[in-house]
Amino acid sequence: GAVVSQHPSWVICKSGTSVKIECRSLDFQATTMFWYRQFPKQSLMLMATSNEGSKATYEQGVEKDKFLINHASLTLSTLTVTSAHPEDSSFYICSARGGLNEQFFGPGTRLTVL
Amino acid sequence: SQQGEEDPQALSIQEGENATMNCSYKTSINNLQWYRQNSGRGLVHLILIRSNEREKHSGRLRVTLDTSKKSSSLLITASRAADTASYFCATAPLSGGYNKLIFGAGTRLAVHP
């Protein structure tokens, strides 16, 4: 099956710094990728839809200036958490849409902001 | 916003027993999918059922879909300790655009040896 990778798998940063998370489709091209956030023992919440070559579409309540998304190529989308604070600590998961509209999920990135 | 609700929130059973998890949703859907997540890990796709299907099987998994009641169930038969995980339903709304998925709250399943 199609493989999606995320980097880094975990990151610890100081409050106020910015963190970039990469999502790559390894063996297929994805014009659309999705970013989710998951707090402990909770479900995945869709944050935004990332479209190659155009602006991301953010879900209601998600600050686009805080969570910058760049989908610069057909195999890479990045999520940058700007000026991170402890409340941004979470598990961030991306997925990439395949040719049959299925979604393939990455392994997730655990962000801890001190 | 989440549109799926799942019950039970947590389920604890013995190995060999069957586990049933239910999911309800609010809007019309294109399809409904079930995923599994081990603690702190990514998602594993289990099964997809389309809105015009009523039942689907995959190994020890059986999924039903009732679009009139906007609900689905996942049955795991002859459970094993390795089935311990969180299980989520996810719906692809008809009006979602870009085929986005909306996840339910999830059921935490614990299978004891």
Tab-separated table of C-alpha atoms in Angstrom:
chain	number	residue	atom	x	y	z
A	1	GLY	CA	0.000	0.000	0.000
A	2	ALA	CA	0.928	3.667	-0.248
A	3	VAL	CA	3.280	4.992	2.400
A	4	VAL	CA	3.198	8.380	4.083
A	5	SER	CA	6.019	9.508	6.323
A	6	GLN	CA	6.267	12.307	8.853
A	7	HIS	CA	9.322	14.022	10.199
A	8	PRO	CA	10.188	14.412	12.961
A	9	SER	CA	8.383	11.656	14.863
A	10	TRP	CA	8.703	13.694	18.031
A	11	VAL	CA	9.952	17.136	18.949
A	12	ILE	CA	10.423	19.085	22.162
A	13	CYS	CA	10.742	22.834	21.926
A	14	LYS	CA	10.716	25.912	24.109
A	15	SER	CA	7.698	28.164	24.327
A	16	GLY	CA	7.788	30.891	21.698
A	17	THR	CA	9.741	28.979	19.100
A	18	SER	CA	8.412	27.679	15.786
A	19	VAL	CA	8.344	24.050	14.768
A	20	LYS	CA	8.056	22.610	11.269
A	21	ILE	CA	6.575	19.170	10.624
A	22	GLU	CA	6.944	17.485	7.245
A	23	CYS	CA	4.524	15.073	5.618
A	24	ARG	CA	5.685	13.120	2.574
A	25	SER	CA	3.962	10.678	0.265
A	26	LEU	CA	6.745	8.251	-0.545
A	27	ASP	CA	5.509	6.312	-3.549
A	28	PHE	CA	2.641	8.322	-4.945
A	29	GLN	CA	1.708	11.888	-5.729
A	30	ALA	CA	-0.836	13.643	-3.578
A	31	THR	CA	-2.478	16.855	-4.688
A	32	THR	CA	-4.357	16.919	-1.413
A	33	MET	CA	-3.073	16.282	2.098
A	34	PHE	CA	-4.829	16.715	5.417
A	35	TRP	CA	-3.533	17.769	8.824
A	36	TYR	CA	-5.102	16.513	12.040
A	37	ARG	CA	-4.447	17.175	15.713
A	38	GLN	CA	-5.094	14.655	18.445
A	39	PHE	CA	-5.013	15.388	22.171
A	40	PRO	CA	-4.459	12.505	24.642
A	41	LYS	CA	-7.308	10.021	24.717
A	42	GLN	CA	-9.276	12.068	22.221
A	43	SER	CA	-10.147	11.701	18.568
A	44	LEU	CA	-8.511	13.244	15.529
A	45	MET	CA	-9.633	16.773	14.748
A	46	LEU	CA	-9.201	17.937	11.183
A	47	MET	CA	-7.219	21.172	11.167
A	48	ALA	CA	-6.830	21.938	7.491
A	49	THR	CA	-6.813	20.621	3.956
A	50	SER	CA	-3.574	21.236	2.102
A	51	ASN	CA	-3.735	21.623	-1.670
A	52	GLU	CA	-0.654	21.550	-3.877
A	53	GLY	CA	-0.015	24.919	-5.430
A	54	SER	CA	-2.763	26.778	-3.615
A	55	LYS	CA	-3.701	28.028	-0.175
A	56	ALA	CA	-4.764	25.591	2.495
A	57	THR	CA	-8.366	25.420	3.638
A	58	TYR	CA	-8.641	25.698	7.404
A	59	GLU	CA	-11.395	24.285	9.566
A	60	GLN	CA	-13.416	26.608	11.741
A	61	GLY	CA	-11.551	27.664	14.856
A	62	VAL	CA	-8.070	26.879	13.513
A	63	GLU	CA	-5.802	29.929	13.330
A	64	LYS	CA	-4.201	30.062	9.897
A	65	ASP	CA	-1.505	32.468	11.059
A	66	LYS	CA	-0.481	30.119	13.832
A	67	PHE	CA	-0.537	26.906	11.833
A	68	LEU	CA	1.157	27.669	8.528
A	69	ILE	CA	0.713	25.067	5.826
A	70	ASN	CA	2.775	24.845	2.662
A	71	HIS	CA	2.136	22.219	0.008
A	72	ALA	CA	4.992	23.036	-2.318
A	73	SER	CA	5.147	19.791	-4.268
A	74	LEU	CA	3.028	16.757	-5.051
A	75	THR	CA	4.815	14.724	-2.389
A	76	LEU	CA	5.420	17.196	0.432
A	77	SER	CA	3.282	19.263	2.758
A	78	THR	CA	4.626	21.078	5.797
A	79	LEU	CA	2.902	22.334	8.925
A	80	THR	CA	4.661	25.043	10.892
A	81	VAL	CA	3.459	25.754	14.395
A	82	THR	CA	4.496	29.352	14.960
A	83	SER	CA	5.267	30.789	18.399
A	84	ALA	CA	4.379	27.499	20.018
A	85	HIS	CA	2.945	27.422	23.522
A	86	PRO	CA	2.349	24.520	25.931
A	87	GLU	CA	-1.296	24.286	24.856
A	88	ASP	CA	-0.082	23.448	21.346
A	89	SER	CA	1.447	20.246	22.681
A	90	SER	CA	-0.333	17.469	20.848
A	91	PHE	CA	-0.027	14.608	18.384
A	92	TYR	CA	-0.112	15.912	14.817
A	93	ILE	CA	-1.058	13.463	12.065
A	94	CYS	CA	-1.111	14.023	8.328
A	95	SER	CA	-2.759	12.037	5.586
A	96	ALA	CA	-2.408	12.056	1.831
A	97	ARG	CA	-5.211	11.438	-0.614
A	98	GLY	CA	-4.613	8.751	-3.189
A	99	GLY	CA	-5.909	8.369	-6.697
A	100	LEU	CA	-9.079	6.588	-5.588
A	101	ASN	CA	-9.815	9.277	-2.989
A	102	GLU	CA	-8.668	7.060	-0.127
A	103	GLN	CA	-6.527	8.582	2.614
A	104	PHE	CA	-3.205	7.197	3.736
A	105	PHE	CA	-2.059	8.308	7.170
A	106	GLY	CA	1.380	9.166	8.422
A	107	PRO	CA	2.716	7.812	11.734
A	108	GLY	CA	2.237	11.134	13.525
A	109	THR	CA	4.477	13.687	15.215
A	110	ARG	CA	4.358	14.243	18.953
A	111	LEU	CA	4.999	17.878	19.825
A	112	THR	CA	5.832	18.883	23.376
A	113	VAL	CA	6.200	22.585	24.133
A	114	LEU	CA	7.927	23.399	27.390
B	1	SER	CA	-16.199	19.731	14.179
B	2	GLN	CA	-16.570	16.065	14.941
B	3	GLN	CA	-19.722	14.585	13.591
B	4	GLY	CA	-19.339	11.018	14.775
B	5	GLU	CA	-20.225	9.676	18.170
B	6	GLU	CA	-19.082	6.269	19.276
B	7	ASP	CA	-20.124	3.956	22.016
B	8	PRO	CA	-18.983	2.551	24.198
B	9	GLN	CA	-16.133	4.931	24.998
B	10	ALA	CA	-14.249	2.043	26.535
B	11	LEU	CA	-14.696	-1.705	26.316
B	12	SER	CA	-12.906	-4.385	28.300
B	13	ILE	CA	-13.281	-8.048	27.338
B	14	GLN	CA	-11.544	-11.402	27.621
B	15	GLU	CA	-9.661	-13.040	24.787
B	16	GLY	CA	-11.952	-15.072	22.593
B	17	GLU	CA	-14.983	-12.885	23.186
B	18	ASN	CA	-16.538	-10.704	20.524
B	19	ALA	CA	-16.284	-6.918	20.654
B	20	THR	CA	-18.930	-4.629	19.200
B	21	MET	CA	-18.455	-0.911	18.736
B	22	ASN	CA	-21.069	1.499	17.441
B	23	CYS	CA	-20.797	4.770	15.592
B	24	SER	CA	-23.435	7.379	14.806
B	25	TYR	CA	-23.099	10.354	12.502
B	26	LYS	CA	-25.121	13.407	11.591
B	27	THR	CA	-25.003	14.202	7.876
B	28	SER	CA	-25.316	12.278	4.639
B	29	ILE	CA	-22.172	10.414	3.727
B	30	ASN	CA	-20.301	9.054	0.746
B	31	ASN	CA	-18.706	6.292	2.769
B	32	LEU	CA	-17.776	5.322	6.319
B	33	GLN	CA	-14.421	3.933	7.354
B	34	TRP	CA	-13.078	2.248	10.452
B	35	TYR	CA	-9.532	2.788	11.697
B	36	ARG	CA	-7.446	1.338	14.468
B	37	GLN	CA	-4.822	3.192	16.475
B	38	ASN	CA	-2.365	1.663	18.881
B	39	SER	CA	-1.328	3.929	21.735
B	40	GLY	CA	0.734	6.858	20.492
B	41	ARG	CA	0.891	5.563	16.955
B	42	GLY	CA	-0.584	6.370	13.556
B	43	LEU	CA	-3.800	5.055	12.110
B	44	VAL	CA	-4.333	1.731	10.406
B	45	HIS	CA	-7.176	1.532	7.906
B	46	LEU	CA	-9.418	-1.442	8.618
B	47	ILE	CA	-12.384	-1.321	6.310
B	48	LEU	CA	-14.444	1.021	4.128
B	49	ILE	CA	-18.163	0.653	3.558
B	50	ARG	CA	-19.959	2.701	0.938
B	51	SER	CA	-23.291	4.384	1.528
B	52	ASN	CA	-25.056	1.881	-0.740
B	53	GLU	CA	-23.653	-1.121	1.144
B	54	ARG	CA	-25.201	-2.621	4.256
B	55	GLU	CA	-22.597	-5.095	5.436
B	56	LYS	CA	-18.969	-5.874	4.782
B	57	HIS	CA	-16.555	-8.490	6.066
B	58	SER	CA	-12.789	-8.603	6.319
B	59	GLY	CA	-11.260	-11.499	8.222
B	60	ARG	CA	-12.519	-11.281	11.812
B	61	LEU	CA	-14.091	-7.893	11.163
B	62	ARG	CA	-17.716	-7.308	10.277
B	63	VAL	CA	-19.057	-3.846	9.596
B	64	THR	CA	-22.679	-2.858	9.155
B	65	LEU	CA	-24.107	0.408	7.952
B	66	ASP	CA	-27.638	1.706	8.428
B	67	THR	CA	-27.983	4.969	6.561
B	68	SER	CA	-31.590	5.438	7.703
B	69	LYS	CA	-30.394	5.519	11.295
B	70	LYS	CA	-27.066	7.124	10.397
B	71	SER	CA	-25.198	4.474	12.312
B	72	SER	CA	-22.566	1.806	11.834
B	73	SER	CA	-21.168	-1.009	13.908
B	74	LEU	CA	-17.837	-2.803	13.965
B	75	LEU	CA	-17.737	-6.361	15.238
B	76	ILE	CA	-14.441	-8.063	16.022
B	77	THR	CA	-14.937	-11.777	16.497
B	78	ALA	CA	-12.746	-14.089	18.581
B	79	SER	CA	-10.761	-11.171	19.946
B	80	ARG	CA	-7.071	-11.420	20.763
B	81	ALA	CA	-4.868	-9.467	23.153
B	82	ALA	CA	-3.243	-7.902	20.085
B	83	ASP	CA	-6.591	-6.297	19.200
B	84	THR	CA	-6.136	-3.947	22.159
B	85	ALA	CA	-6.236	-0.469	20.624
B	86	SER	CA	-8.494	2.511	19.999
B	87	TYR	CA	-10.985	2.173	17.162
B	88	PHE	CA	-12.382	5.147	15.279
B	89	CYS	CA	-15.078	5.498	12.693
B	90	ALA	CA	-14.631	8.223	10.104
B	91	THR	CA	-17.214	9.520	7.688
B	92	ALA	CA	-16.702	11.108	4.302
B	93	PRO	CA	-19.541	13.658	4.120
B	94	LEU	CA	-21.266	14.096	0.770
B	95	SER	CA	-20.760	17.844	0.958
B	96	GLY	CA	-17.293	17.658	2.480
B	97	GLY	CA	-15.218	18.585	-0.522
B	98	TYR	CA	-11.734	17.179	-1.150
B	99	ASN	CA	-13.047	13.953	0.428
B	100	LYS	CA	-12.145	15.008	3.944
B	101	LEU	CA	-12.876	12.645	6.834
B	102	ILE	CA	-14.641	13.451	10.059
B	103	PHE	CA	-13.654	11.185	12.941
B	104	GLY	CA	-15.768	9.881	15.771
B	105	ALA	CA	-14.710	10.017	19.396
B	106	GLY	CA	-13.366	6.472	19.367
B	107	THR	CA	-13.691	3.356	21.477
B	108	ARG	CA	-10.781	2.165	23.601
B	109	LEU	CA	-10.770	-1.625	23.499
B	110	ALA	CA	-8.824	-3.683	26.008
B	111	VAL	CA	-8.607	-7.445	25.431
B	112	HIS	CA	-7.304	-9.368	28.424
B	113	PRO	CA	-5.481	-12.698	28.028
